[in-house]
One Martini backbone bead per residue (centre of mass of N, CA, C, O) as a GRO file, in nm:
protein
  465
    1MET     BB    1   0.100   0.034   0.016
    2LEU     BB    2   0.053   0.356   0.028
    3PRO     BB    3   0.107   0.614   0.237
    4GLN     BB    4  -0.172   0.749   0.186
    5GLN     BB    5  -0.336   0.495   0.268
    6PHE     BB    6  -0.234   0.478   0.559
    7VAL     BB    7  -0.335   0.751   0.646
    8LEU     BB    8  -0.634   0.685   0.603
    9LEU     BB    9  -0.652   0.445   0.796
   10TYR     BB   10  -0.564   0.596   1.056
   11LEU     BB   11  -0.792   0.800   1.045
   12VAL     BB   12  -1.030   0.601   1.067
   13TYR     BB   13  -0.933   0.446   1.315
   14GLY     BB   14  -0.919   0.689   1.507
   15PHE     BB   15  -1.212   0.787   1.473
   16ALA     BB   16  -1.355   0.535   1.581
   17PHE     BB   17  -1.232   0.559   1.876
   18VAL     BB   18  -1.310   0.848   1.944
   19ASN     BB   19  -1.612   0.803   1.910
   20LEU     BB   20  -1.633   0.588   2.124
   21GLY     BB   21  -1.529   0.759   2.364
   22ILE     BB   22  -1.732   0.993   2.355
   23SER     BB   23  -1.988   0.822   2.379
   24ALA     BB   24  -1.916   0.690   2.650
   25LEU     BB   25  -1.886   0.953   2.819
   26GLN     BB   26  -2.171   1.055   2.769
   27GLN     BB   27  -2.324   0.802   2.886
   28SER     BB   28  -2.201   0.799   3.177
   29SER     BB   29  -2.381   1.068   3.254
   30LYS     BB   30  -2.678   0.943   3.182
   31LEU     BB   31  -2.664   0.660   3.287
   32ASN     BB   32  -2.875   0.449   3.510
   33SER     BB   33  -2.738   0.144   3.635
   34ASN     BB   34  -2.683  -0.216   3.712
   35PHE     BB   35  -2.487  -0.232   3.486
   36ALA     BB   36  -2.155  -0.279   3.449
   37PHE     BB   37  -2.114  -0.157   3.172
   38VAL     BB   38  -2.226   0.126   3.244
   39ASN     BB   39  -2.055   0.184   3.511
   40ASN     BB   40  -1.769   0.133   3.316
   41ILE     BB   41  -1.770   0.317   3.050
   42LYS     BB   42  -1.540   0.521   3.102
   43TYR     BB   43  -1.302   0.332   3.028
   44LEU     BB   44  -1.385   0.311   2.733
   45GLY     BB   45  -1.354   0.612   2.682
   46TYR     BB   46  -1.054   0.640   2.744
   47PHE     BB   47  -0.959   0.438   2.539
   48GLY     BB   48  -1.073   0.562   2.279
   49VAL     BB   49  -0.936   0.838   2.290
   50ALA     BB   50  -0.641   0.750   2.329
   51HIS     BB   51  -0.621   0.553   2.086
   52GLY     BB   52  -0.704   0.751   1.865
   53ILE     BB   53  -0.468   0.950   1.904
   54THR     BB   54  -0.240   0.750   1.836
   55GLU     BB   55  -0.332   0.720   1.538
   56PHE     BB   56  -0.292   1.015   1.460
   57VAL     BB   57   0.011   1.021   1.520
   58THR     BB   58   0.085   0.798   1.322
   59MET     BB   59  -0.017   0.951   1.077
   60LEU     BB   60   0.188   1.187   1.099
   61THR     BB   61   0.443   1.011   1.057
   62TRP     BB   62   0.361   0.925   0.761
   63THR     BB   63   0.376   1.216   0.633
   64GLY     BB   64   0.653   1.378   0.731
   65LEU     BB   65   0.593   1.675   0.862
   66TYR     BB   66   0.731   1.591   1.174
   67ASN     BB   67   1.040   1.489   1.198
   68ASP     BB   68   1.155   1.681   1.425
   69TYR     BB   69   0.920   1.527   1.628
   70TYR     BB   70   0.944   1.216   1.644
   71LEU     BB   71   1.037   1.153   1.934
   72GLN     BB   72   0.807   1.295   2.085
   73MET     BB   73   0.581   1.130   1.950
   74PHE     BB   74   0.676   0.856   2.050
   75VAL     BB   75   0.657   0.903   2.353
   76PHE     BB   76   0.363   0.991   2.360
   77ASN     BB   77   0.248   0.733   2.226
   78SER     BB   78   0.345   0.527   2.433
   79LEU     BB   79   0.197   0.639   2.679
   80LEU     BB   80  -0.095   0.646   2.557
   81LYS     BB   81  -0.114   0.347   2.480
   82ALA     BB   82  -0.081   0.233   2.763
   83VAL     BB   83  -0.325   0.378   2.887
   84SER     BB   84  -0.539   0.254   2.699
   85PHE     BB   85  -0.493  -0.045   2.790
   86VAL     BB   86  -0.558  -0.003   3.084
   87ALA     BB   87  -0.851   0.090   3.043
   88LEU     BB   88  -0.949  -0.170   2.905
   89PHE     BB   89  -0.872  -0.362   3.131
   90LEU     BB   90  -1.054  -0.228   3.349
   91PHE     BB   91  -1.317  -0.273   3.209
   92GLY     BB   92  -1.306  -0.583   3.213
   93ALA     BB   93  -1.245  -0.630   3.518
   94ASN     BB   94  -1.514  -0.477   3.625
   95LEU     BB   95  -1.709  -0.711   3.506
   96LEU     BB   96  -1.612  -0.887   3.709
   97ALA     BB   97  -1.564  -1.039   3.975
   98PRO     BB   98  -1.418  -0.915   4.255
   99LYS     BB   99  -1.189  -1.131   4.284
  100PHE     BB  100  -1.079  -1.084   3.993
  101LYS     BB  101  -1.048  -0.779   3.987
  102ARG     BB  102  -0.813  -0.759   4.186
  103TYR     BB  103  -0.600  -0.920   4.031
  104PHE     BB  104  -0.609  -0.762   3.758
  105SER     BB  105  -0.550  -0.481   3.872
  106PHE     BB  106  -0.275  -0.557   3.983
  107TYR     BB  107  -0.145  -0.644   3.722
  108ILE     BB  108  -0.173  -0.378   3.549
  109SER     BB  109  -0.036  -0.185   3.753
  110THR     BB  110   0.236  -0.334   3.757
  111VAL     BB  111   0.307  -0.332   3.458
  112PHE     BB  112   0.293  -0.026   3.416
  113SER     BB  113   0.499   0.060   3.632
  114VAL     BB  114   0.741  -0.097   3.524
  115TRP     BB  115   0.745   0.022   3.241
  116LEU     BB  116   0.772   0.323   3.319
  117MET     BB  117   1.036   0.309   3.477
  118ILE     BB  118   1.211   0.183   3.249
  119PHE     BB  119   1.149   0.386   3.027
  120ILE     BB  120   1.271   0.630   3.178
  121PHE     BB  121   1.547   0.518   3.254
  122LEU     BB  122   1.648   0.455   2.963
  123GLY     BB  123   1.597   0.741   2.850
  124VAL     BB  124   1.790   0.893   3.044
  125ARG     BB  125   2.052   0.715   3.001
  126HIS     BB  126   2.026   0.658   2.656
  127GLY     BB  127   1.783   0.753   2.534
  128PHE     BB  128   1.477   0.739   2.360
  129VAL     BB  129   1.591   0.624   2.090
  130GLN     BB  130   1.630   0.330   2.188
  131HIS     BB  131   1.323   0.249   2.155
  132ILE     BB  132   1.351   0.257   1.843
  133ASP     BB  133   1.600   0.068   1.794
  134GLN     BB  134   1.489  -0.108   2.066
  135PRO     BB  135   1.157  -0.243   2.087
  136ILE     BB  136   1.127  -0.495   2.272
  137TYR     BB  137   1.026  -0.373   2.537
  138ASN     BB  138   0.761  -0.242   2.431
  139ILE     BB  139   0.634  -0.490   2.303
  140ILE     BB  140   0.613  -0.670   2.550
  141PHE     BB  141   0.451  -0.476   2.735
  142ILE     BB  142   0.233  -0.334   2.554
  143ARG     BB  143   0.141  -0.578   2.378
  144TYR     BB  144   0.166  -0.855   2.549
  145PHE     BB  145   0.088  -0.733   2.859
  146MET     BB  146  -0.167  -0.541   2.760
  147ALA     BB  147  -0.331  -0.564   2.492
  148PHE     BB  148  -0.396  -0.866   2.481
  149PRO     BB  149  -0.523  -0.901   2.769
  150ALA     BB  150  -0.743  -0.685   2.731
  151GLY     BB  151  -0.901  -0.832   2.508
  152VAL     BB  152  -0.952  -1.098   2.664
  153ILE     BB  153  -1.089  -0.989   2.922
  154THR     BB  154  -1.320  -0.843   2.776
  155CYS     BB  155  -1.436  -1.091   2.643
  156ILE     BB  156  -1.497  -1.259   2.898
  157ALA     BB  157  -1.675  -1.047   3.040
  158LEU     BB  158  -1.894  -1.022   2.817
  159LEU     BB  159  -1.977  -1.321   2.815
  160THR     BB  160  -2.063  -1.333   3.111
  161ASP     BB  161  -2.275  -1.106   3.091
  162ALA     BB  162  -2.449  -1.235   2.870
  163SER     BB  163  -2.550  -1.471   3.043
  164ALA     BB  164  -2.689  -1.299   3.260
  165ILE     BB  165  -2.877  -1.140   3.065
  166ARG     BB  166  -3.026  -1.384   2.948
  167LYS     BB  167  -3.168  -1.458   3.219
  168SER     BB  168  -3.329  -1.169   3.193
  169LYS     BB  169  -3.440  -1.157   2.889
  170ILE     BB  170  -3.208  -0.976   2.723
  171TYR     BB  171  -3.132  -1.065   2.415
  172LYS     BB  172  -3.020  -0.829   2.247
  173ILE     BB  173  -2.781  -0.759   2.434
  174ALA     BB  174  -2.650  -1.039   2.447
  175ILE     BB  175  -2.575  -1.055   2.146
  176LYS     BB  176  -2.400  -0.794   2.139
  177TYR     BB  177  -2.197  -0.882   2.350
  178ARG     BB  178  -2.079  -1.119   2.190
  179ALA     BB  179  -1.986  -0.956   1.948
  180LEU     BB  180  -1.802  -0.763   2.112
  181ALA     BB  181  -1.618  -0.981   2.227
  182ILE     BB  182  -1.501  -1.075   1.956
  183ALA     BB  183  -1.392  -0.799   1.867
  184PHE     BB  184  -1.189  -0.772   2.110
  185LEU     BB  185  -1.029  -1.025   2.049
  186VAL     BB  186  -0.933  -0.938   1.771
  187TYR     BB  187  -0.798  -0.682   1.869
  188GLY     BB  188  -0.592  -0.819   2.060
  189LEU     BB  189  -0.451  -0.977   1.835
  190LEU     BB  190  -0.374  -0.741   1.643
  191ASP     BB  191  -0.246  -0.533   1.868
  192GLY     BB  192  -0.077  -0.758   2.043
  193LEU     BB  193   0.062  -0.972   1.818
  194ILE     BB  194   0.073  -0.788   1.564
  195VAL     BB  195   0.392  -0.715   1.450
  196GLY     BB  196   0.682  -0.640   1.379
  197TYR     BB  197   0.969  -0.759   1.274
  198HIS     BB  198   1.162  -0.972   1.500
  199ASP     BB  199   1.442  -1.135   1.675
  200PHE     BB  200   1.181  -1.269   1.839
  201PHE     BB  201   0.969  -1.423   2.045
  202PRO     BB  202   0.687  -1.404   1.829
  203ALA     BB  203   0.783  -1.186   1.606
  204ASN     BB  204   0.917  -1.406   1.401
  205LEU     BB  205   0.613  -1.528   1.336
  206ILE     BB  206   0.417  -1.296   1.449
  207ASN     BB  207   0.334  -1.068   1.187
  208ASN     BB  208   0.286  -0.854   0.932
  209ASP     BB  209   0.397  -1.040   0.708
  210MET     BB  210   0.231  -1.290   0.774
  211PHE     BB  211  -0.045  -1.158   0.733
  212MET     BB  212  -0.005  -1.082   0.435
  213GLU     BB  213   0.040  -1.373   0.331
  214VAL     BB  214  -0.233  -1.497   0.432
  215PHE     BB  215  -0.453  -1.247   0.348
  216GLY     BB  216  -0.348  -1.001   0.140
  217PHE     BB  217  -0.342  -0.781   0.375
  218PRO     BB  218  -0.307  -0.546   0.589
  219VAL     BB  219  -0.347  -0.508   0.930
  220GLN     BB  220  -0.472  -0.220   0.917
  221VAL     BB  221  -0.737  -0.308   0.790
  222ALA     BB  222  -0.835  -0.491   1.020
  223LYS     BB  223  -0.827  -0.275   1.240
  224THR     BB  224  -1.029  -0.083   1.113
  225LEU     BB  225  -1.269  -0.281   1.099
  226THR     BB  226  -1.273  -0.340   1.404
  227GLY     BB  227  -1.320  -0.051   1.502
  228ILE     BB  228  -1.590  -0.013   1.357
  229THR     BB  229  -1.737  -0.253   1.487
  230ILE     BB  230  -1.714  -0.163   1.781
  231ASN     BB  231  -1.859   0.105   1.745
  232LEU     BB  232  -2.134  -0.006   1.637
  233LEU     BB  233  -2.197  -0.200   1.872
  234PHE     BB  234  -2.196   0.006   2.096
  235LEU     BB  235  -2.423   0.189   1.984
  236ARG     BB  236  -2.634  -0.038   1.987
  237ILE     BB  237  -2.634  -0.098   2.288
  238ILE     BB  238  -2.715   0.187   2.379
  239TYR     BB  239  -2.981   0.191   2.228
  240ILE     BB  240  -3.106  -0.051   2.378
  241PHE     BB  241  -3.085   0.059   2.659
  242ASN     BB  242  -3.267   0.305   2.607
  243TRP     BB  243  -3.510   0.147   2.509
  244GLU     BB  244  -3.556  -0.030   2.758
  245ARG     BB  245  -3.587   0.203   2.954
  246ASP     BB  246  -3.831   0.338   2.814
  247GLU     BB  247  -4.017   0.094   2.833
  248LYS     BB  248  -4.021   0.071   3.143
  249LEU     BB  249  -4.124   0.360   3.192
  250GLN     BB  250  -4.384   0.323   3.034
  251GLN     BB  251  -4.498   0.099   3.209
  252LEU     BB  252  -4.496   0.266   3.466
  253ASN     BB  253  -4.686   0.490   3.363
  254GLN     BB  254  -4.923   0.304   3.300
  255SER     BB  255  -4.956   0.199   3.587
  256LYS     BB  256  -5.013   0.478   3.707
  257LEU     BB  257  -5.269   0.538   3.546
  258VAL     BB  258  -5.433   0.298   3.646
  259ASN     BB  259  -5.413   0.373   3.952
  260ASP     BB  260  -5.541   0.649   3.926
  261GLU     BB  261  -5.814   0.542   3.825
  262ARG     BB  262  -5.875   0.369   4.073
  263ARG     BB  263  -5.873   0.600   4.276
  264LYS     BB  264  -6.092   0.763   4.137
  265LEU     BB  265  -6.308   0.545   4.158
  266GLY     BB  266  -6.305   0.525   4.466
  267ARG     BB  267  -6.398   0.817   4.516
  268GLU     BB  268  -6.664   0.793   4.358
  269ILE     BB  269  -6.787   0.570   4.527
  270HIS     BB  270  -6.782   0.728   4.789
  271ASP     BB  271  -6.922   1.004   4.696
  272ASN     BB  272  -7.176   0.853   4.553
  273VAL     BB  273  -7.270   0.560   4.610
  274ILE     BB  274  -7.259   0.552   4.919
  275GLN     BB  275  -7.424   0.804   4.971
  276ASP     BB  276  -7.678   0.705   4.825
  277LEU     BB  277  -7.721   0.451   4.994
  278PHE     BB  278  -7.742   0.597   5.263
  279ALA     BB  279  -7.988   0.770   5.187
  280THR     BB  280  -8.174   0.531   5.125
  281GLY     BB  281  -8.165   0.413   5.407
  282LEU     BB  282  -8.303   0.655   5.546
  283GLN     BB  283  -8.567   0.638   5.388
  284VAL     BB  284  -8.647   0.355   5.472
  285GLU     BB  285  -8.648   0.414   5.775
  286PHE     BB  286  -8.876   0.619   5.756
  287ALA     BB  287  -9.088   0.425   5.632
  288ILE     BB  288  -9.101   0.228   5.865
  289LYS     BB  289  -9.218   0.429   6.076
  290LYS     BB  290  -9.489   0.486   5.888
  291GLU     BB  291  -9.547   0.182   5.862
  292ASP     BB  292  -9.795  -0.086   5.939
  293ASP     BB  293  -9.730  -0.301   5.757
  294ASP     BB  294  -9.573  -0.596   5.804
  295LEU     BB  295  -9.469  -0.673   5.520
  296GLN     BB  296  -9.342  -0.404   5.446
  297GLN     BB  297  -9.150  -0.398   5.682
  298LYS     BB  298  -8.991  -0.648   5.600
  299LEU     BB  299  -8.897  -0.551   5.321
  300LEU     BB  300  -8.758  -0.293   5.420
  301LEU     BB  301  -8.559  -0.437   5.604
  302ASP     BB  302  -8.420  -0.596   5.378
  303ILE     BB  303  -8.327  -0.353   5.216
  304LYS     BB  304  -8.154  -0.227   5.436
  305LYS     BB  305  -7.969  -0.469   5.473
  306SER     BB  306  -7.863  -0.475   5.180
  307ILE     BB  307  -7.744  -0.191   5.175
  308ASN     BB  308  -7.548  -0.227   5.412
  309HIS     BB  309  -7.394  -0.456   5.277
  310SER     BB  310  -7.292  -0.292   5.035
  311ILE     BB  311  -7.137  -0.084   5.193
  312SER     BB  312  -6.948  -0.287   5.333
  313SER     BB  313  -6.827  -0.416   5.075
  314ILE     BB  314  -6.708  -0.159   4.950
  315ARG     BB  315  -6.526  -0.086   5.188
  316LYS     BB  316  -6.362  -0.345   5.187
  317PHE     BB  317  -6.253  -0.314   4.904
  318MET     BB  318  -6.109  -0.041   4.950
  319ILE     BB  319  -5.928  -0.127   5.183
  320ARG     BB  320  -5.790  -0.365   5.042
  321ASP     BB  321  -5.687  -0.198   4.785
  322SER     BB  322  -5.536   0.052   4.947
  323SER     BB  323  -5.371  -0.089   5.210
  324LYS     BB  324  -5.242  -0.385   5.090
  325VAL     BB  325  -5.136  -0.235   4.831
  326ILE     BB  326  -4.840  -0.173   4.643
  327ASP     BB  327  -4.738   0.056   4.441
  328VAL     BB  328  -4.478   0.078   4.233
  329GLU     BB  329  -4.444   0.401   4.205
  330GLU     BB  330  -4.470   0.400   4.551
  331PHE     BB  331  -4.260   0.221   4.690
  332ASN     BB  332  -4.043   0.409   4.802
  333GLU     BB  333  -4.236   0.592   4.967
  334ASN     BB  334  -4.359   0.370   5.149
  335VAL     BB  335  -4.096   0.276   5.282
  336LYS     BB  336  -4.010   0.550   5.389
  337MET     BB  337  -4.258   0.589   5.575
  338LEU     BB  338  -4.214   0.338   5.744
  339VAL     BB  339  -3.936   0.416   5.855
  340GLU     BB  340  -4.027   0.684   5.988
  341GLN     BB  341  -4.223   0.558   6.188
  342PHE     BB  342  -4.013   0.379   6.339
  343ASP     BB  343  -3.817   0.611   6.413
  344LYS     BB  344  -4.032   0.735   6.623
  345ILE     BB  345  -4.108   0.455   6.809
  346ILE     BB  346  -3.806   0.386   6.834
  347ASP     BB  347  -3.481   0.397   6.966
  348ALA     BB  348  -3.373   0.358   6.700
  349LYS     BB  349  -3.185   0.429   6.418
  350VAL     BB  350  -3.338   0.473   6.099
  351SER     BB  351  -3.225   0.370   5.779
  352PHE     BB  352  -3.248   0.455   5.414
  353ALA     BB  353  -3.170   0.274   5.103
  354TYR     BB  354  -3.217   0.352   4.746
  355ARG     BB  355  -3.095   0.130   4.456
  356ILE     BB  356  -3.326   0.157   4.210
  357PRO     BB  357  -3.369   0.179   3.902
  358ASP     BB  358  -3.615   0.257   3.679
  359TYR     BB  359  -3.549   0.031   3.485
  360ASN     BB  360  -3.626  -0.197   3.705
  361LEU     BB  361  -3.902  -0.103   3.817
  362GLY     BB  362  -4.063  -0.199   3.559
  363LYS     BB  363  -4.033  -0.520   3.667
  364LEU     BB  364  -4.221  -0.466   3.893
  365THR     BB  365  -4.458  -0.592   4.097
  366LYS     BB  366  -4.713  -0.550   4.310
  367ASP     BB  367  -4.671  -0.807   4.478
  368THR     BB  368  -4.370  -0.768   4.535
  369ALA     BB  369  -4.389  -0.491   4.670
  370THR     BB  370  -4.576  -0.585   4.900
  371GLN     BB  371  -4.398  -0.808   5.025
  372ILE     BB  372  -4.156  -0.628   5.087
  373TYR     BB  373  -4.296  -0.432   5.273
  374TYR     BB  374  -4.377  -0.657   5.491
  375ILE     BB  375  -4.096  -0.753   5.548
  376ILE     BB  376  -3.992  -0.486   5.661
  377GLN     BB  377  -4.205  -0.455   5.881
  378GLU     BB  378  -4.133  -0.718   6.031
  379GLY     BB  379  -3.835  -0.651   6.080
  380LEU     BB  380  -3.888  -0.395   6.253
  381SER     BB  381  -4.055  -0.536   6.469
  382ASN     BB  382  -3.829  -0.726   6.567
  383VAL     BB  383  -3.637  -0.506   6.653
  384ALA     BB  384  -3.827  -0.372   6.864
  385LYS     BB  385  -3.865  -0.639   7.043
  386HIS     BB  386  -3.543  -0.784   7.045
  387SER     BB  387  -3.255  -0.623   6.983
  388GLU     BB  388  -3.152  -0.349   7.121
  389ALA     BB  389  -3.101  -0.130   6.916
  390SER     BB  390  -2.940   0.180   6.774
  391LYS     BB  391  -2.921   0.051   6.473
  392VAL     BB  392  -3.082   0.076   6.145
  393GLU     BB  393  -3.079  -0.092   5.818
  394ILE     BB  394  -3.213  -0.016   5.493
  395LEU     BB  395  -3.155  -0.209   5.184
  396LEU     BB  396  -3.202  -0.129   4.832
  397THR     BB  397  -3.107  -0.343   4.561
  398SER     BB  398  -2.948  -0.399   4.230
  399SER     BB  399  -2.901  -0.622   3.964
  400ILE     BB  400  -2.914  -0.803   3.693
  401ASN     BB  401  -3.066  -1.058   3.862
  402THR     BB  402  -3.136  -0.883   4.133
  403LEU     BB  403  -3.327  -0.825   4.427
  404GLU     BB  404  -3.234  -0.650   4.733
  405VAL     BB  405  -3.280  -0.711   5.093
  406ARG     BB  406  -3.165  -0.524   5.381
  407ILE     BB  407  -3.151  -0.605   5.740
  408MET     BB  408  -2.981  -0.404   5.986
  409ASP     BB  409  -2.825  -0.457   6.312
  410ASN     BB  410  -2.669  -0.370   6.654
  411GLY     BB  411  -2.759  -0.584   6.838
  412ILE     BB  412  -2.767  -0.882   7.031
  413GLY     BB  413  -2.871  -1.105   6.893
  414PHE     BB  414  -2.853  -1.460   6.777
  415THR     BB  415  -2.937  -1.788   6.783
  416MET     BB  416  -3.114  -2.034   6.628
  417SER     BB  417  -3.201  -2.166   6.911
  418GLU     BB  418  -3.340  -1.863   7.000
  419THR     BB  419  -3.612  -1.829   6.792
  420SER     BB  420  -3.894  -1.898   6.916
  421SER     BB  421  -4.006  -1.598   6.973
  422LYS     BB  422  -3.951  -1.526   6.642
  423ASN     BB  423  -4.082  -1.729   6.439
  424ILE     BB  424  -4.329  -1.588   6.326
  425GLY     BB  425  -4.188  -1.347   6.190
  426LEU     BB  426  -3.974  -1.507   6.024
  427ASN     BB  427  -4.175  -1.693   5.876
  428SER     BB  428  -4.328  -1.469   5.737
  429MET     BB  429  -4.088  -1.364   5.573
  430LYS     BB  430  -4.020  -1.631   5.434
  431GLN     BB  431  -4.296  -1.672   5.292
  432ARG     BB  432  -4.295  -1.410   5.130
  433ALA     BB  433  -4.038  -1.473   4.972
  434LYS     BB  434  -4.145  -1.738   4.844
  435GLN     BB  435  -4.386  -1.609   4.681
  436ILE     BB  436  -4.138  -1.441   4.508
  437SER     BB  437  -3.884  -1.637   4.466
  438GLY     BB  438  -3.715  -1.603   4.727
  439SER     BB  439  -3.448  -1.559   4.938
  440PHE     BB  440  -3.359  -1.653   5.287
  441GLN     BB  441  -3.132  -1.478   5.518
  442ILE     BB  442  -2.947  -1.536   5.828
  443ASN     BB  443  -2.723  -1.318   6.025
  444SER     BB  444  -2.625  -1.432   6.359
  445GLU     BB  445  -2.493  -1.317   6.678
  446LYS     BB  446  -2.384  -1.269   6.970
  447ASN     BB  447  -2.336  -0.927   6.998
  448THR     BB  448  -2.349  -0.859   6.649
  449GLY     BB  449  -2.611  -0.878   6.532
  450THR     BB  450  -2.829  -0.841   6.234
  451GLU     BB  451  -2.887  -1.013   5.912
  452ILE     BB  452  -3.116  -0.966   5.640
  453LEU     BB  453  -3.159  -1.158   5.330
  454ILE     BB  454  -3.326  -1.072   5.024
  455SER     BB  455  -3.354  -1.261   4.712
  456ILE     BB  456  -3.474  -1.155   4.382
  457PRO     BB  457  -3.539  -1.259   4.079
  458TRP     BB  458  -3.603  -1.100   3.786
  459GLY     BB  459  -3.709  -1.330   3.612
  460ASN     BB  460  -3.958  -1.398   3.792
  461ILE     BB  461  -4.083  -1.117   3.778
  462SER     BB  462  -4.121  -1.108   3.470
  463GLU     BB  463  -4.312  -1.356   3.457
  464GLN     BB  464  -4.537  -1.224   3.622
  465ASN     BB  465  -4.576  -0.993   3.406
   0.00000   0.00000   0.00000
C-alpha cells in the first residue's frame, strides 16, 4: 500500500476509536443502571479517546510533515498507548466478579508501573531514541503484556455478562454483548500479537509480514475494520439500553395511569355510590317508621339490610384495595414512610437507602412490591421487640439478576436455637419471600447484631409480569 493509503487508514481507525470514546463518556454521565457495562463505561471512553489519538499521531508520522518532532511524538504515543490499554483492561476487569477484579487490577497496575519506570530510566540513561532502535522492551510490555491481555479479559468479561443478561431475558443486548466480545478478542489479537518483524519470539513468527502473506492485505486494514465494528456494536448496545429503559419507564407510567384511575374510581364510589346508598337507607328507615303493614315493614327491613351489606362490601373492597397493596410507582415512597414511622416510635435510629434504577423498577410487580413492603415491616417489628439495637439500616439494591433487601441492626443478636420467640415473625418473612420466588437468609450471632438478606431474581419477577 502507498503511504497516502496508510494515512487514510490510520485516520479512519483513529476516528472510529475517538468516536467510541466520546460516545462512551457522554453515556456514562447520562445512564443510571445496575449493569456493570454501563457503570464502567467511562473506562471504555478513556480507552477510545486515548487509543484514537495514538492512531492520529501515527498518521502524522506517516505523512513525514513533523520529522523534526519524531522522537517527541514517539514518546507521547508510547505513553498514551500504554494508558489506553490500561483503561481497556480495567473496563474488562471491572465487569468480572470482585475476586477476579482485584487480581487483574493488581496485574495491570504492576505491569504499567514496571514498564513506566524502566521506560523512563532507559530513556534518561541512554536516550529515548534507544526505544526506537531497540523496540523489544516496548513490544513485550505494551503489546504482549497490556494490549493482548486487555482484549482477552474484555472478551471473557463481556461473554460472562452476556450469559447473566440472557437469564434476565434481555436477549437483544446479550447477542450484541457476544458480538462485541468477539470483536474485542480480534482487536486484542491484532493490536497485541501482530507486530513488526523482530528477531525474537513470537515477533519472528507472528508479525505484519506473516499476516500479509496469509490474508493478502495489511494488518492495518483488519484493525480499521475491527475498530469500526467495535464502534458500531457499542452504539447499538447503547441504543438498546436506552430503548429498554424507555420501555420500562413507559410501562411504569402506564401502571401509574391505571392506578390513578383506580384511585379516582374509588373516590367516586365513596363520594357518589356510598353516599347515595346511605341516603336511600335513611329514606327506607323513615318509611319503616311510618308504615303499619307488617309485610311491607319486613320487605323494607330486608332492603335496608341489603343496602347496609352493599355499603359494607364496598368499604371492605376499598380498604383491601388501597391499604394492603403497594403500587409499584409509589414503592420507594411507601417504604420510606414506613421507615420514618418506625424511626419515631422505636429507640433505634433507622436509616433507609434505595438504589434501584427506574430501569429495573419497571420490571417490578405490584405483588412483589407489596410482599417486600411487609417483609420490611415485619423485620422492623422484630427489631423493635427483640434486638435492643441503637442503629438499624434498610438497604434496597439491584443487580443484573436480582433485587436485594437487607435489614441490618447492631443489636444483641441471637443464635438459631434461640429463635423460638421470634419464629412467627421470621417465618412470616420467609413465607413472603418464598411467595415471590426469593431466598431468605439470616446472619446473626450473640452481641454482633443481625442481618437479614432477601434476594429475588428479576427473571421470576419478569415472568410474573
